[in-house]
XYZ file of C-alpha atoms in Angstrom:
668
model
C 172.999 61.782 208.135
C 171.042 58.327 207.581
C 171.680 56.719 203.965
C 168.352 57.046 202.230
C 168.066 54.601 199.194
C 165.058 56.269 197.678
C 167.035 59.594 197.156
C 169.620 57.432 194.801
C 166.380 56.214 193.137
C 165.380 59.884 192.745
C 168.780 60.581 191.222
C 168.100 57.935 188.655
C 164.893 59.177 187.641
C 166.631 62.672 187.327
C 169.594 61.463 185.254
C 167.574 59.127 182.977
C 165.281 61.852 181.997
C 168.048 64.085 181.149
C 169.740 61.385 179.076
C 166.470 60.380 177.179
C 165.662 63.961 176.323
C 168.999 64.458 174.971
C 168.867 61.206 173.195
C 165.476 62.729 171.428
C 163.343 60.125 172.940
C 159.872 61.797 171.959
C 157.598 61.464 175.136
C 160.405 62.860 177.342
C 160.042 66.461 176.015
C 160.650 68.034 179.454
C 163.429 65.513 180.579
C 165.678 68.777 181.216
C 163.886 69.051 184.521
C 166.174 66.185 185.811
C 168.578 69.120 186.654
C 166.151 70.828 188.511
C 165.357 67.513 190.372
C 169.110 67.321 191.243
C 169.258 70.827 192.345
C 166.495 70.178 194.959
C 168.201 66.956 196.011
C 171.530 68.824 196.434
C 170.087 71.750 198.499
C 168.195 68.967 200.867
C 171.447 67.008 201.188
C 174.246 69.616 202.025
C 171.741 71.642 204.201
C 170.951 68.318 206.316
C 174.660 67.494 206.635
C 175.491 71.192 207.626
C 172.696 71.309 210.524
C 173.350 67.857 211.804
C 176.841 68.704 212.124
C 176.321 72.290 213.241
C 173.943 70.641 216.024
C 176.623 68.103 217.045
C 179.376 70.987 217.419
C 181.467 69.278 214.438
C 180.832 71.486 211.446
C 183.911 72.467 209.608
C 183.599 74.872 206.497
C 187.108 73.196 205.300
C 185.655 69.666 205.570
C 182.797 70.913 203.707
C 184.601 72.139 200.656
C 186.666 68.856 201.016
C 183.689 67.003 200.607
C 182.370 68.877 197.597
C 186.097 68.399 196.096
C 185.876 64.627 196.596
C 182.523 64.545 195.183
C 182.616 66.855 191.872
C 185.920 67.347 190.701
C 187.927 63.807 190.093
C 185.224 62.525 187.830
C 184.680 66.172 185.948
C 188.376 66.399 185.261
C 188.617 63.051 184.134
C 185.913 63.318 181.800
C 187.246 66.747 180.549
C 190.626 65.069 180.132
C 189.024 62.326 177.932
C 187.287 65.032 175.860
C 190.313 66.974 175.046
C 192.084 64.468 172.476
C 188.919 63.983 170.747
C 188.187 67.583 170.381
C 191.722 68.223 169.071
C 191.079 65.359 166.470
C 187.580 65.890 165.385
C 186.878 69.668 165.862
C 187.435 72.320 163.314
C 189.860 75.376 164.606
C 186.908 77.606 165.129
C 185.026 74.855 166.987
C 188.324 73.849 168.943
C 188.698 77.664 169.797
C 185.139 77.486 171.435
C 185.976 74.173 173.107
C 189.025 75.434 174.507
C 187.164 78.634 176.137
C 184.581 76.265 177.553
C 187.578 74.233 179.068
C 188.658 77.515 180.663
C 185.459 77.993 181.958
C 185.045 74.772 183.576
C 188.597 75.176 185.198
C 186.949 78.391 187.115
C 183.314 76.780 187.456
C 181.904 79.686 185.344
C 180.723 77.629 182.526
C 177.068 79.092 182.961
C 178.322 82.222 182.641
C 180.497 81.297 179.432
C 177.757 79.483 177.766
C 175.320 82.461 178.547
C 177.262 84.719 176.372
C 176.724 82.144 173.491
C 173.691 80.623 172.110
C 170.679 79.483 174.142
C 170.731 75.977 175.912
C 167.858 75.011 173.456
C 169.401 76.287 170.017
C 170.536 73.490 167.721
C 174.179 74.760 167.761
C 174.146 74.098 171.485
C 173.882 70.381 170.714
C 177.457 70.495 169.256
C 179.076 71.642 172.435
C 180.856 68.833 174.310
C 180.748 70.670 177.804
C 177.706 72.472 177.547
C 176.141 70.356 180.529
C 178.814 71.660 182.937
C 176.822 74.836 183.102
C 174.576 73.251 186.130
C 177.840 72.096 187.927
C 178.900 75.592 187.843
C 175.577 76.877 189.409
C 175.981 74.278 192.188
C 179.464 75.468 192.758
C 178.683 78.789 193.197
C 175.815 77.971 195.535
C 178.374 76.107 197.417
C 180.851 78.994 197.599
C 178.171 81.433 198.886
C 175.788 79.606 200.618
C 177.264 77.802 203.683
C 178.867 80.954 204.844
C 175.677 82.697 204.584
C 173.520 79.956 206.402
C 176.185 80.114 209.221
C 175.797 83.849 209.467
C 171.863 83.027 209.527
C 172.213 80.493 212.277
C 174.543 82.785 214.659
C 171.957 85.524 214.501
C 168.593 83.858 214.918
C 168.543 79.672 214.882
C 164.651 80.111 215.350
C 164.020 82.274 212.134
C 166.625 80.227 210.065
C 163.840 78.698 207.736
C 162.229 82.108 207.259
C 165.278 83.602 206.292
C 165.953 80.940 203.697
C 162.480 80.798 202.525
C 162.534 84.666 202.024
C 165.772 84.206 200.007
C 164.020 81.553 197.801
C 160.987 83.533 197.036
C 163.317 86.625 196.149
C 165.218 84.080 193.727
C 161.928 82.673 192.545
C 160.415 86.433 191.837
C 163.564 87.292 189.924
C 163.451 83.970 188.160
C 159.884 84.563 186.831
C 160.554 88.078 185.595
C 163.700 86.801 183.829
C 161.831 84.230 181.912
C 159.803 86.765 180.449
C 162.355 89.570 179.918
C 165.634 87.795 179.865
C 165.103 84.161 179.356
C 168.604 82.956 178.556
C 169.880 84.909 181.733
C 167.062 83.077 183.477
C 168.255 79.666 182.349
C 171.900 79.783 183.149
C 172.765 81.996 186.128
C 172.784 81.219 190.023
C 170.228 84.022 191.114
C 167.408 82.413 189.042
C 168.321 78.895 190.064
C 169.066 79.349 193.821
C 165.361 78.975 194.922
C 165.346 75.276 193.564
C 168.282 74.441 195.874
C 166.758 76.654 198.637
C 163.471 74.447 198.414
C 165.599 71.498 199.277
C 167.289 73.572 202.157
C 163.903 74.759 203.385
C 162.999 70.956 203.642
C 165.851 70.010 205.432
C 165.764 72.624 207.706
C 161.965 71.861 208.825
C 162.645 67.966 208.891
C 165.590 68.658 211.442
C 163.135 70.131 213.958
C 160.170 67.648 213.198
C 160.179 63.832 213.596
C 157.812 62.024 211.122
C 154.666 60.354 212.868
C 154.671 56.622 212.293
C 150.970 56.885 212.460
C 150.656 59.138 209.427
C 151.636 56.484 206.795
C 148.425 57.020 204.642
C 149.391 60.573 204.589
C 152.722 59.717 203.400
C 151.466 57.549 200.937
C 149.479 60.193 199.280
C 151.764 62.732 199.473
C 154.802 60.925 198.002
C 152.810 59.692 195.199
C 151.491 63.159 194.337
C 155.441 64.029 194.156
C 155.930 61.538 191.772
C 153.201 62.578 189.717
C 154.305 66.164 189.898
C 157.768 65.128 188.669
C 156.579 62.843 185.607
C 154.026 65.438 184.924
C 157.027 68.019 184.080
C 159.176 65.334 182.455
C 156.378 64.391 180.040
C 154.691 67.705 179.329
C 157.349 70.357 179.368
C 159.334 71.168 176.477
C 161.743 73.992 175.120
C 159.063 76.506 175.076
C 158.150 76.330 178.926
C 159.276 79.439 180.626
C 162.567 78.211 182.557
C 162.775 78.175 185.662
C 159.767 80.209 186.617
C 156.698 79.436 188.280
C 156.167 76.512 186.165
C 158.891 74.892 187.750
C 157.077 74.690 191.079
C 155.916 71.327 189.738
C 159.088 69.386 189.409
C 160.789 71.001 192.578
C 157.850 70.652 195.009
C 157.280 67.072 193.790
C 160.823 66.354 194.393
C 160.481 67.809 197.954
C 157.202 65.773 198.608
C 159.080 62.600 197.656
C 162.115 63.425 199.805
C 159.953 64.271 202.952
C 157.306 61.318 202.444
C 158.832 58.298 200.620
C 159.412 56.484 203.726
C 159.507 52.649 203.931
C 156.169 51.137 203.337
C 155.268 53.692 200.613
C 154.898 52.942 197.258
C 157.320 55.576 196.234
C 159.989 54.028 198.531
C 159.360 50.732 196.832
C 160.101 51.817 193.612
C 162.626 54.232 194.116
C 164.515 52.041 196.715
C 164.788 49.065 194.406
C 167.978 47.888 193.269
C 167.953 48.976 189.671
C 167.013 52.613 190.548
C 169.774 52.536 193.379
C 172.367 51.678 191.035
C 171.516 54.070 188.450
C 171.356 56.503 191.206
C 174.880 55.584 192.609
C 176.495 56.166 189.107
C 173.899 59.181 188.187
C 176.856 61.973 188.646
C 179.315 60.359 186.030
C 176.240 59.287 183.868
C 175.224 62.933 183.642
C 179.092 63.862 182.965
C 179.297 61.160 180.035
C 176.058 61.300 178.483
C 176.376 65.006 176.853
C 179.976 64.721 175.376
C 178.960 61.435 173.761
C 175.913 62.694 172.188
C 177.501 66.084 170.995
C 180.591 64.453 169.473
C 178.227 62.054 167.780
C 176.186 64.684 166.322
C 179.310 66.783 165.546
C 180.923 63.761 163.732
C 177.690 62.629 161.824
C 176.327 66.243 161.198
C 173.053 64.892 161.925
C 170.789 63.672 164.837
C 171.922 60.198 165.846
C 169.653 57.339 164.473
C 167.421 55.366 166.948
C 170.016 52.583 166.948
C 173.011 54.940 167.579
C 171.289 56.767 170.292
C 170.423 53.483 171.993
C 174.259 52.700 171.853
C 175.296 55.996 173.064
C 173.017 55.639 176.138
C 174.348 52.199 176.666
C 178.177 53.378 176.363
C 176.815 56.420 178.689
C 176.037 53.701 181.482
C 179.186 51.628 180.979
C 181.616 54.661 181.073
C 179.631 55.865 184.274
C 180.109 52.706 185.861
C 183.885 52.705 185.250
C 184.323 56.265 186.286
C 182.340 55.738 189.344
C 184.231 52.592 190.195
C 187.681 53.700 189.455
C 187.752 57.537 189.928
C 184.571 58.488 192.068
C 185.092 55.825 194.824
C 188.898 55.896 195.099
C 188.768 59.649 195.658
C 185.946 59.506 198.375
C 187.992 57.118 200.156
C 189.956 59.055 203.135
C 192.153 56.145 203.492
C 193.435 56.607 199.876
C 193.484 60.265 199.692
C 194.169 62.904 202.504
C 192.564 66.116 202.638
C 195.801 67.778 201.463
C 196.106 65.292 198.554
C 192.626 66.317 197.554
C 193.308 70.126 197.582
C 196.400 69.723 195.830
C 194.625 67.529 193.058
C 191.826 69.961 192.699
C 194.381 72.833 192.488
C 196.526 70.729 189.855
C 193.358 69.719 187.870
C 192.202 73.359 187.708
C 195.529 74.625 186.649
C 196.014 71.893 184.011
C 192.401 72.609 182.464
C 192.905 76.254 182.547
C 196.318 75.896 180.748
C 194.660 73.438 178.044
C 191.898 75.883 177.401
C 194.084 79.195 177.376
C 196.768 77.199 174.950
C 193.752 76.044 172.530
C 192.294 79.717 172.600
C 195.974 81.271 172.157
C 196.766 79.067 169.130
C 193.533 79.596 167.316
C 192.441 76.024 167.659
C 195.572 74.793 166.029
C 194.850 75.402 162.267
C 198.477 73.891 161.575
C 196.552 70.676 161.681
C 195.249 71.577 158.271
C 196.835 72.168 154.791
C 197.208 75.940 154.379
C 194.297 76.642 152.118
C 192.096 75.295 154.640
C 193.606 76.910 157.570
C 193.324 80.333 155.841
C 189.380 79.463 155.175
C 189.197 79.089 159.042
C 190.036 82.827 159.338
C 186.723 83.961 160.767
C 184.827 86.256 158.468
C 182.882 87.751 161.030
C 185.510 88.950 163.324
C 186.523 91.838 161.517
C 183.423 93.601 162.571
C 181.590 92.468 165.504
C 179.317 95.307 166.951
C 181.232 97.131 169.620
C 179.140 99.741 170.462
C 175.264 101.085 170.574
C 173.573 104.012 169.072
C 173.238 106.814 171.863
C 169.730 107.672 170.215
C 168.588 103.978 170.248
C 170.677 101.662 172.435
C 169.071 98.469 170.719
C 170.865 99.669 167.267
C 174.479 97.924 167.658
C 177.285 99.348 165.246
C 180.888 98.706 164.352
C 183.337 100.473 161.920
C 185.756 99.650 159.895
C 187.542 100.293 156.706
C 188.899 104.090 156.761
C 187.339 105.158 160.203
C 188.608 108.549 159.617
C 186.552 109.172 156.375
C 183.346 111.116 156.067
C 181.733 109.116 153.423
C 180.249 105.655 154.348
C 179.211 102.204 153.405
C 176.342 101.058 155.339
C 176.258 97.347 155.966
C 172.957 96.031 157.573
C 171.874 92.486 158.395
C 172.996 89.710 160.686
C 175.932 87.214 160.505
C 175.648 87.047 156.688
C 176.355 90.789 156.516
C 179.325 90.445 158.875
C 180.788 87.730 156.830
C 181.326 90.349 153.972
C 183.118 92.868 156.082
C 186.699 91.302 156.136
C 186.928 91.799 152.246
C 185.193 94.952 152.133
C 187.437 96.292 154.713
C 190.138 96.240 152.521
C 188.445 97.850 149.692
C 187.190 100.681 151.755
C 190.743 101.402 153.137
C 191.697 101.704 149.575
C 189.297 104.017 148.606
C 189.304 106.170 151.986
C 185.733 105.236 152.667
C 184.255 104.423 155.950
C 182.157 101.038 156.625
C 179.659 100.926 159.230
C 178.015 97.741 160.105
C 174.351 97.788 161.823
C 172.424 95.286 163.414
C 169.601 95.213 165.874
C 169.009 93.808 169.281
C 167.553 90.173 169.411
C 164.312 91.447 170.677
C 163.615 93.189 167.182
C 163.946 91.317 163.950
C 166.246 92.518 161.157
C 163.011 93.457 159.042
C 161.288 95.231 161.509
C 157.693 94.711 160.554
C 158.190 90.963 161.346
C 156.688 90.456 165.171
C 157.013 86.811 165.607
C 157.131 86.805 169.274
C 156.199 90.112 171.102
C 152.940 92.244 171.611
C 151.835 95.726 170.538
C 154.264 97.582 172.674
C 157.187 95.790 171.044
C 155.756 96.374 167.638
C 155.873 100.059 168.191
C 159.432 99.844 169.632
C 160.628 97.906 166.752
C 158.854 100.193 164.190
C 160.505 103.537 165.879
C 164.005 101.433 165.847
C 163.804 101.007 162.007
C 162.861 104.896 161.571
C 166.021 105.664 164.113
C 168.174 103.640 161.783
C 166.983 105.397 158.473
C 167.319 108.683 160.107
C 170.859 107.961 161.241
C 171.713 106.409 157.866
C 171.380 109.818 156.561
C 173.339 111.528 159.271
C 176.347 109.419 158.473
C 176.533 110.580 154.943
C 175.926 107.033 153.627
C 176.662 106.534 149.790
C 175.955 102.931 149.442
C 173.722 100.629 151.531
C 174.280 96.999 151.746
C 171.962 94.290 152.846
C 172.666 90.791 153.621
C 170.904 88.389 155.959
C 170.026 84.771 156.027
C 166.724 84.868 154.288
C 165.889 81.254 155.249
C 165.380 81.967 158.863
C 164.134 85.516 158.335
C 161.552 84.793 156.011
C 160.123 81.295 156.621
C 158.671 79.821 159.523
C 159.883 76.272 161.333
C 158.723 73.103 160.164
C 156.328 72.983 163.275
C 154.974 76.342 162.469
C 154.334 75.388 158.917
C 152.644 72.222 159.674
C 150.227 73.886 161.919
C 149.616 76.744 159.585
C 146.168 77.157 158.021
C 145.501 79.306 154.905
C 142.770 80.079 152.350
C 142.894 78.693 149.056
C 141.207 80.345 145.707
C 137.837 78.323 146.565
C 137.681 80.114 150.277
C 138.456 76.830 151.924
C 140.615 76.278 154.540
C 143.923 73.766 153.824
C 147.123 73.199 155.354
C 150.631 73.146 154.047
C 153.352 70.405 154.399
C 156.979 71.885 154.733
C 157.782 71.144 151.485
C 154.774 72.826 150.046
C 155.642 75.801 151.681
C 158.906 76.369 149.801
C 157.350 75.434 146.342
C 154.441 78.043 146.423
C 154.686 79.995 143.081
C 154.556 83.799 143.780
C 151.094 84.019 142.341
C 149.525 80.925 143.943
C 148.003 80.124 147.377
C 149.848 81.710 149.932
C 149.525 81.253 153.917
C 148.567 84.439 155.589
C 151.948 84.573 157.478
C 153.867 84.331 154.178
C 151.527 87.131 152.933
C 152.448 89.261 155.885
C 156.043 88.838 155.269
C 155.849 89.696 151.555
C 154.134 92.995 152.486
C 156.879 93.453 155.179
C 159.742 92.848 152.899
C 158.410 95.376 150.505
C 158.065 98.079 153.195
C 161.622 97.483 154.296
C 162.994 97.780 150.968
C 161.035 100.675 150.255
C 162.287 102.494 153.459
C 165.990 101.924 152.386
C 165.300 103.178 148.750
C 163.727 106.258 150.454
C 167.294 107.461 151.403
C 168.149 108.193 147.872
C 171.332 106.105 147.713
C 172.218 102.944 145.912
C 171.080 99.697 147.887
C 172.711 96.611 147.090
C 170.580 93.702 148.181
C 172.420 90.280 148.428
C 170.004 87.546 147.565
C 169.874 84.418 149.445
C 173.075 82.445 149.744
C 173.180 78.866 148.747
C 173.007 76.977 151.984
C 174.631 73.535 152.367
C 172.943 71.327 155.154
C 176.286 70.130 156.523
C 179.265 72.160 157.630
C 181.796 72.193 154.838
C 185.032 72.795 157.229
C 184.400 69.717 159.047
C 183.742 67.570 155.959
C 187.228 68.824 154.624
C 188.968 68.244 158.198
C 187.539 64.726 158.281
C 188.443 63.840 154.937
C 191.998 65.212 155.364
C 192.338 63.551 158.634
C 191.346 60.188 157.320
C 192.834 60.451 153.693
C 195.779 63.054 154.129
C 194.294 64.408 151.009
C 192.395 67.658 150.556
C 188.830 67.330 148.852
C 188.831 68.835 145.104
C 185.121 69.633 144.893
C 182.061 70.080 147.062
C 178.574 71.242 145.773
C 174.814 70.860 146.398
C 171.921 70.618 143.989
C 170.941 73.698 142.435
C 167.315 72.855 142.327
C 166.785 72.689 145.845
C 168.334 76.240 146.318
C 165.960 77.785 143.520
C 162.852 75.913 145.182
C 163.738 77.213 148.502
C 164.273 80.571 147.805
C 161.811 81.167 145.086
C 159.415 82.908 147.567
C 162.074 85.733 148.630
C 163.465 86.102 144.962
C 160.163 86.643 143.664
C 159.641 89.618 146.253
C 163.055 91.169 145.576
C 162.811 90.938 141.995
C 159.732 93.390 142.021
C 162.483 96.142 142.857
C 164.968 95.279 139.979
C 163.665 97.933 137.736
C 164.133 100.518 140.400
C 167.360 102.795 139.620
C 169.149 102.663 143.135
C 168.051 98.934 143.734
C 171.220 96.703 142.910
C 170.634 93.094 143.170
C 173.609 90.920 144.167
C 172.696 87.271 143.211
C 174.772 84.567 144.626
C 173.277 82.254 142.507
C 175.137 84.042 139.337
C 178.617 82.973 140.838
C 178.287 79.791 142.748
C 175.352 77.884 140.981
C 175.505 76.177 137.452
C 179.186 77.826 136.855
C 181.819 75.693 138.188
C 179.883 72.661 138.273
C 176.715 72.083 136.052
C 173.375 72.085 137.636
C 174.927 72.519 141.134
C 176.112 75.283 143.435
C 179.659 75.010 144.427
C 180.807 74.814 148.142
C 184.417 74.175 147.090
C 186.251 73.976 143.608
C 189.780 72.967 143.051
C 190.376 72.561 146.717
C 189.382 76.087 147.236
C 186.714 76.550 149.995
C 183.955 79.024 149.636
C 182.136 78.405 152.876
C 183.166 78.179 156.434
C 180.395 76.031 157.692
C 177.018 75.264 156.295
C 175.633 78.782 155.502
C 178.381 81.545 155.824
C 180.810 82.297 152.978
C 184.582 82.192 153.670
C 186.620 85.253 152.914
C 187.292 83.735 149.604
C 183.960 83.132 148.793
C 182.699 86.624 149.960
C 184.958 88.032 147.384
C 182.601 87.150 144.588
C 179.881 89.353 146.155
C 182.020 92.108 147.439
C 183.388 92.284 143.777
C 179.814 92.607 142.499
C 179.230 95.301 145.141
C 182.002 97.614 144.233
C 181.617 97.079 140.408
C 178.653 99.450 140.735
C 179.798 102.509 142.500
C 178.883 106.103 141.552
């Protein structure tokens, strides 16, 4: 296949958009579509190679996989190997376990499936995972595994119908992708069946061009179509964002735009002149290594700094990306592609050894719990995952959207009901000990992500979902009665349940006492007095919370409601780890301003306080245990070297003991 400079230039556009997006460069809100551009290019190139070799009678499936191994694996294993010591040095034990599992997934090219089981790609936590970007490599490798044999099978039965067979597969994949973007958005983002159509767009183009020579007389047509392709790709890069349904019909713009550029950016067109220029081609040549390097650099920088990189640091990280990309391209990628230096046998041996070593390292890190022995005993004990004692293991037969987990004395008939989110799960390790001592069963409930913990909150779905979530809550109350509940414990992260995001607040209109429309700043939203002017959204949530508490109190048992837990704004364990690694000493005290905590939670506390006179309502107030107690005017995060948090908002087992003591102090 003839080398085309403009395809390398197109790679430069793709990788640059991805890097700028991850660097937080404002105008490039849809820079993530660079991955989709890569998919189309990849589908085009591998199909073109297969067809040209098949027509020449020289195609070999073994040689195909050898080329893929030479192209992808050396640089990938090199970058992963460099990341491992930094992860060991900087990551907390829990985060190192997560990193180790991702290393294991990379070794099997299943990291897309691994990250599918975690938070979504656009979730803020995702920005701290150094190997998250390998999901796209896993999708490509899975495509390479299945596509060539299936293409050869279709070729064998009908060469003439080949393009229609591939087109039908692409349409099926696109249809599934469009369905999944609505019903299972995280699945849609990560898996091959929803992404295959993008690779197949390139494949369709390759099959078509293999049988049609470009007409020299059609230069004007090529000029228009290649320019249109650039416009479509740039449109997606500059207008898409994290809310764009991915990768459904919207992504026809960047994928078809890429196909138009490949098909029509011939010499003499503006597109070819731009994309074929030396700067674009140079970036395109190192684009694979640049893609591999950029995300770990930004992830470690965010992790180490506990915030978004400053503009200056972001520029430095981008510069470092291209410097490291050139080094790995020059001294890793190029040598391994040279058949004179490395034979096929050596390449396959290297691939096997690299996969085995990364697998072993990943399993070792997971099995050792992230090597907590790096830390002093009190800090290592703090890394005991407070959630893991009870993660929902089954679903309620009457309503599969309700998930349950039992702990304590699972043979007992009397039960403590625990309901909420990860903040309720963080109480279960300490509760488990108490319930076993008292021969009481514990049952943790939470609900499917498509319904809110407080069921009257309908933030994203329509009327049918509202009815479903209301029924879910009634099913919960009915089941609580069946399980002989003697106490109910409610704990959740109120800050994300009760308040909208900053963007929602800044666009939130409300009516003031004079009947005029006004707007709130983010800080003003949290400083509104209970009897002051409230946004419509906040008013709705006030009534929803009242209905929720009334529903729980209607069961006639004591309802222990854990008020908002002080949130830190930075990860306590990371702070401890970095201080210890740099000084060899454990921090004595960590705390946050109590006034910020009071101000932020005034809204929730004002609603919950309305129920404090009710006989079955038992308020559990973290403020009484953590704030203005150990340190005057502040909420304690750590005192006398004893940590009360595992991250920025979850209590450790030691910290949760204060609240569990309060819960069990008020028993029948």
